Amino acid sequence: MDADAQISIWFRWTPFAILPVFSFCLSTLTLLLSIRNRNNSGAKEFMALSFGMTLYNFGYFWEMVSVRDQDIIFWDNFQFLGPDIMVVSLPLLVMRILNLDKFVKPITMVFFALVPAAVEYSVWFGKPEWIRPSYFFDESAPWRALVYEYGPWMNVYVYNFLGVFSICLLGLLVGAIFQRGFSRIRSSIILIGLCIPFFTQIMTIGKFMPFVHSKLDIFPVAASISCLIWLYGLFYFRILDLIPLARDRVFEWIEDVVFVLNRENSILDCNQAALDLLKARRLYGDAKLSEFLPDLTEVLDQSSAEEKNKAVWRCAKSHCHFDVSIKPLGEFNSSYRIVTLRDMTERVLAEQKISERRDILQSILDSTKILFLVLDGEGRLILLNKACLEITGYELSQLEGRSFWEQVLFPKDKERVMRVFRQRFGPKRFPHRTNIRLKRQDEKSRYTTWEHKEVRDGKGNLLYVISTGADVTGLEEAEGRIHTLQTANEEISSKSSIIEEQKKELEKTLQNLRQTQAKLIQTSKLADLGQLAAGIAHEINNPIGAIQAAGHNILSYLGRIREGIRSHLEALCTLTPLEWDLFEKFIHLGIGSREMTIGLERRRLLSQIKEEMIESGVLFPEETAELFVDHGIVSRWKEFLPLLTLSKTRELLPFFLDLLGPEQSVGTIRTAVERSSKIVYALRSFAHFESSHRKRPFSLKDNVDTVLTLYQNLFKHGVEVSTDLTEVPSLLGFPDDLMHLWTNLIMNSVQAMNYKGKLAIRGKLSSEREVLVSVEDNGPGILSDVKGKVFDAFFTTKAPGEGSGLGLDIAKRIVEKHEGRIWFESEPGKTVFYVALPYQPA
């Protein structure tokens, strides 16, 4: 007999066998996908379910194509393995899906496996009548169809199958109704996929099969449909992955920059903040981090070599500072790691400003001979000025952070000061004034007198003690010398009363003259200082007010966001990608918008947009128009029309406007801080005093700009100022004195114009190797009969009480100190003061 004849004895093909083959392929594919995700929750149970379905399809195929009686019986028995495995694994899978993992234990598995194990024993080792009391083969079908009546264990198998499936389907239905987010999706997909084979089994048991052939088992058809549904869930919803939808939403909403990198620093994934940093809309192929941020790659490589998970990085492109956090997935030398970047630019800038202001304070304290120190609540030294260090002979590092009495007091004074500190730095008041003998580093003593100021918190606890003092070591010697001089003076007075009387008269006259001169100079200085203080106070109060208002606005917006996030969360989850893109574009447009209107223009614009919105079918057009006008989104509002015509997205508009509010307020704060910083820098330059008599390099332009910045409040509303000093290179001079020179000349010009007119300041390097600076105004000019007196001390043309007559005299002295020249030219409508300074290159 040939090979074809041998095959025909036990195998006969039928076109209906295509159904189990197709179902076997689909169930095998689901099995492979579950194996690939085997480390995730529920994957092992889903793997067993797919495996059982695969076994059933495999057995049914061979039953259909087999010819011999014993082969058909064997493959029919083999098919019991698939449903029994499904009956055991399905309850465990449902528990995983319903987040009841604590019930998935060995005892639970044994419980669900009892009946299937008994059925399998009956099938393979029991009596045949337990399963099939009688049977026959229907030869009328396209294959040899096995027909039999159900035995007792067959009924047990059927009822157990239906009961377990019914309970599991009910649990999945509850999960699909009451669970949220990804859990609901996963429950729904598993539920739909199980309903089809469940009801087909009921139809098979009830012998109701309205399909191709009455003898055909419709389970492969149902299994194919179920596998298609599950494959859709595996590929689209990734139902065996770790909550991908929740992960994506949280991942994209994180404000920090997040990268997922491999060992070669290839970017496997990143969030939207990372794309913004890379200035890319999306990543293509095997993108390397070094292609975008090579300096960050160096920081990560160095951290990996040193096995550190923290670093600091400054972006060379954006000049921003970031805290870098590196989290390996597993061990530190893992192939994958998550890199998180947190923007700390504002914190770094704030620290720089605080450091700068502290340096200013320290410079001011070091410039005085008054002793100044600050103690904390425990008596530790936290701040000393240069005078304190000089009198004690210590370095700052030797005293800072140490107890006051441990370092600079003699042993016999130590207990007294400690007792005063402990008793009176508690709830009692510390004495206003004390005398203390300090111990220098060379063991010598210095006598000092101190005045103290306490700083306490709301509960009365001592926080700081601020003390100012003076060195009175030579006071006794000075008093002795004064006594000797007084004695000698008395002897001389007794010998010549006439000389004494004349001396007293001369001294009295000289003293009166000096007092008069000092008062005049002091009056001039106080007037200048008053103008300066008023201008600076006005200039700084404006940005401070803006910062305070912006801060209140930010708190208000954040409060509304916290209140609205819960009520809008469900609506936010239903937004489509197009709607998300529109809202994101809406926020970015609002941040950079400058279309702010007030008054009549605002009312006209509001009416126009309202009419356009009514014509376009916008919901709540009056309220919507006001929202767009108030937030400066006017000219391009039609781009967001899809968001304004749907009730769901229109209700979310105020919530996204609350997200926009803090961004706009931060811009206001940034502008105010930059303005304040400029004023503080100018004041610092103006306040700096160099006592040295040696010239030092300086920029003439910066020198003049400092004066204009400090005094601009006095003339910015009525005086048009122009400068041309860019051609003058840096030179040597006394910049502190020159700032007073420019102050006198500029203020004289502004006051002569009655704070209204044009002021021009020009400078150039002349051929005589000197710098020529001119200050020109269009005031009424200087009268010809007083031109020869303008540089005389105490001469002024102002009303009594408005000027001291010392401004131009001081200006002349400053120019002479530089060995330069000063003169003027004046006519009605034009007055020019010229200053020529010798040019010495810096």
Coordinates of N, CA, C and O in Angstrom, one line a residue, residues 133-197:
P133 N -22.1 7.6 28.1 CA -22.8 6.3 28.3 C -23.1 5.6 27.0 O -23.0 4.4 26.9
S134 N -23.3 6.4 25.9 CA -23.5 5.9 24.6 C -23.1 6.9 23.6 O -23.2 8.1 23.8
Y135 N -22.6 6.4 22.4 CA -22.2 7.4 21.4 C -22.2 6.7 20.0 O -22.3 5.4 19.9
F136 N -22.2 7.5 18.9 CA -22.1 6.9 17.6 C -21.5 8.0 16.7 O -21.4 9.2 17.1
F137 N -21.1 7.6 15.5 CA -20.4 8.5 14.5 C -21.4 8.8 13.4 O -21.9 7.9 12.7
D138 N -21.7 10.1 13.2 CA -22.6 10.6 12.2 C -21.8 10.7 10.9 O -20.9 11.5 10.7
E139 N -22.1 9.7 9.9 CA -21.4 9.7 8.6 C -22.0 10.7 7.6 O -21.4 10.9 6.5
S140 N -23.1 11.3 8.0 CA -23.7 12.3 7.0 C -23.0 13.6 7.0 O -23.2 14.4 6.1
A141 N -22.2 13.9 8.0 CA -21.5 15.2 8.0 C -20.3 15.1 7.1 O -19.8 14.0 6.7
P142 N -19.7 16.3 6.7 CA -18.4 16.2 5.9 C -17.3 15.6 6.7 O -16.2 15.4 6.1
W143 N -17.4 15.3 7.9 CA -16.4 14.6 8.7 C -17.1 13.6 9.6 O -18.3 13.6 9.7
R144 N -16.4 12.7 10.2 CA -17.0 11.8 11.1 C -17.3 12.4 12.4 O -16.5 12.6 13.3
A145 N -18.5 12.9 12.6 CA -18.9 13.7 13.8 C -19.3 12.7 14.9 O -20.1 11.9 14.7
L146 N -18.7 12.9 16.1 CA -18.9 12.1 17.3 C -20.2 12.7 18.0 O -20.2 13.9 18.4
V147 N -21.2 11.8 18.2 CA -22.4 12.2 18.9 C -22.6 11.3 20.0 O -22.6 10.1 19.9
Y148 N -22.8 11.9 21.2 CA -23.0 11.1 22.4 C -23.9 11.8 23.5 O -24.0 13.0 23.4
E149 N -24.4 11.0 24.4 CA -25.2 11.6 25.5 C -24.3 11.8 26.7 O -23.2 11.2 26.8
Y150 N -24.6 12.8 27.5 CA -23.8 13.2 28.6 C -23.9 12.2 29.8 O -25.0 11.9 30.2
G151 N -22.7 11.8 30.3 CA -22.7 11.0 31.5 C -22.6 11.9 32.7 O -22.6 13.2 32.6
P152 N -22.5 11.3 34.0 CA -22.5 12.1 35.2 C -21.4 13.1 35.3 O -21.6 14.3 35.7
W153 N -20.2 12.6 35.0 CA -19.1 13.6 35.1 C -19.0 14.6 34.0 O -18.5 15.7 34.1
M154 N -19.7 14.3 32.9 CA -19.8 15.3 31.8 C -20.7 16.4 32.3 O -20.5 17.6 32.0
N155 N -21.8 16.0 33.0 CA -22.7 17.1 33.5 C -22.0 17.9 34.6 O -22.2 19.1 34.7
V156 N -21.1 17.2 35.4 CA -20.3 18.0 36.4 C -19.4 19.0 35.7 O -19.3 20.2 36.1
Y157 N -18.8 18.5 34.6 CA -17.9 19.4 33.8 C -18.7 20.6 33.3 O -18.3 21.8 33.3
V158 N -19.9 20.3 32.7 CA -20.7 21.4 32.1 C -21.1 22.4 33.1 O -21.0 23.6 33.0
Y159 N -21.7 21.9 34.3 CA -22.2 22.9 35.3 C -21.1 23.7 35.9 O -21.3 24.8 36.2
N160 N -20.0 23.0 36.1 CA -18.8 23.7 36.7 C -18.4 24.8 35.8 O -18.1 26.0 36.2
F161 N -18.3 24.5 34.5 CA -17.9 25.5 33.4 C -18.8 26.7 33.4 O -18.4 27.8 33.5
L162 N -20.1 26.4 33.4 CA -21.1 27.5 33.3 C -21.1 28.3 34.6 O -21.2 29.5 34.5
G163 N -21.0 27.6 35.7 CA -21.0 28.3 37.0 C -19.8 29.3 37.1 O -20.0 30.4 37.5
V164 N -18.6 28.7 36.9 CA -17.4 29.6 37.1 C -17.5 30.7 36.1 O -17.2 31.9 36.4
F165 N -17.8 30.4 34.8 CA -17.9 31.5 33.8 C -18.9 32.6 34.2 O -18.7 33.8 34.0
S166 N -20.1 32.1 34.7 CA -21.1 33.1 35.1 C -20.6 34.0 36.2 O -20.8 35.2 36.1
I167 N -20.0 33.5 37.2 CA -19.5 34.3 38.3 C -18.4 35.3 37.8 O -18.4 36.4 38.2
C168 N -17.5 34.8 37.0 CA -16.5 35.6 36.5 C -17.0 36.8 35.6 O -16.6 37.9 35.6
L169 N -18.0 36.4 34.7 CA -18.6 37.4 33.9 C -19.3 38.5 34.7 O -19.3 39.7 34.4
L170 N -20.0 38.1 35.8 CA -20.6 39.0 36.7 C -19.6 39.9 37.3 O -19.8 41.2 37.4
G171 N -18.5 39.4 37.8 CA -17.4 40.2 38.4 C -16.9 41.2 37.4 O -16.6 42.4 37.7
L172 N -16.6 40.7 36.2 CA -16.1 41.6 35.2 C -17.1 42.7 34.8 O -16.7 43.9 34.5
L173 N -18.4 42.4 34.8 CA -19.4 43.4 34.6 C -19.4 44.5 35.6 O -19.5 45.7 35.4
V174 N -19.3 44.0 36.9 CA -19.2 45.0 38.0 C -17.9 45.9 37.8 O -18.0 47.1 38.0
G175 N -16.8 45.3 37.4 CA -15.6 46.1 37.2 C -15.7 47.1 36.1 O -15.3 48.2 36.2
A176 N -16.4 46.6 35.0 CA -16.6 47.5 33.9 C -17.5 48.7 34.2 O -17.4 49.8 33.6
I177 N -18.4 48.5 35.2 CA -19.3 49.6 35.6 C -18.7 50.5 36.6 O -18.7 51.8 36.5
F178 N -18.0 50.0 37.6 CA -17.6 50.8 38.8 C -16.1 51.1 38.7 O -15.7 52.1 39.5
Q179 N -15.3 50.4 38.0 CA -13.9 50.8 37.9 C -13.7 52.1 37.0 O -14.6 52.4 36.3
R180 N -12.5 52.7 37.1 CA -12.2 53.9 36.3 C -11.0 53.7 35.5 O -10.2 52.8 35.7
G181 N -10.9 54.5 34.5 CA -9.7 54.6 33.7 C -9.3 53.3 33.0 O -10.1 52.6 32.4
F182 N -8.0 53.0 33.1 CA -7.5 51.8 32.4 C -8.1 50.5 33.0 O -8.3 49.5 32.2
S183 N -8.4 50.4 34.3 CA -9.0 49.2 34.9 C -10.4 48.9 34.2 O -10.7 47.8 34.0
R184 N -11.1 50.0 34.0 CA -12.4 49.8 33.4 C -12.3 49.3 31.9 O -13.0 48.4 31.5
I185 N -11.3 49.9 31.2 CA -11.1 49.4 29.8 C -10.7 47.9 29.8 O -11.2 47.1 29.0
R186 N -9.8 47.6 30.7 CA -9.3 46.2 30.7 C -10.4 45.2 31.1 O -10.6 44.2 30.5
S187 N -11.3 45.6 32.1 CA -12.4 44.7 32.5 C -13.4 44.6 31.3 O -13.9 43.5 31.0
S188 N -13.6 45.7 30.6 CA -14.6 45.6 29.5 C -14.1 44.7 28.4 O -14.9 44.0 27.8
I189 N -12.8 44.8 28.0 CA -12.3 44.0 26.9 C -12.3 42.6 27.2 O -12.7 41.7 26.4
I190 N -11.9 42.2 28.4 CA -11.9 40.8 28.9 C -13.3 40.3 28.9 O -13.6 39.1 28.5
L191 N -14.3 41.1 29.4 CA -15.7 40.7 29.5 C -16.3 40.5 28.2 O -16.9 39.4 27.9
I192 N -16.1 41.3 27.2 CA -16.6 41.2 25.9 C -16.0 39.9 25.2 O -16.8 39.1 24.6
G193 N -14.7 39.7 25.4 CA -14.1 38.5 24.8 C -14.6 37.2 25.4 O -14.7 36.2 24.7
L194 N -15.0 37.2 26.7 CA -15.4 36.0 27.3 C -16.9 35.7 27.1 O -17.4 34.5 27.1
C195 N -17.7 36.7 26.9 CA -19.1 36.6 26.6 C -19.4 35.7 25.4 O -20.3 34.8 25.4
I196 N -18.6 35.9 24.4 CA -18.9 35.1 23.1 C -18.7 33.6 23.3 O -19.6 32.9 23.0
P197 N -17.5 33.1 23.8 CA -17.4 31.7 23.9 C -18.4 31.1 25.0 O -18.8 30.0 24.9

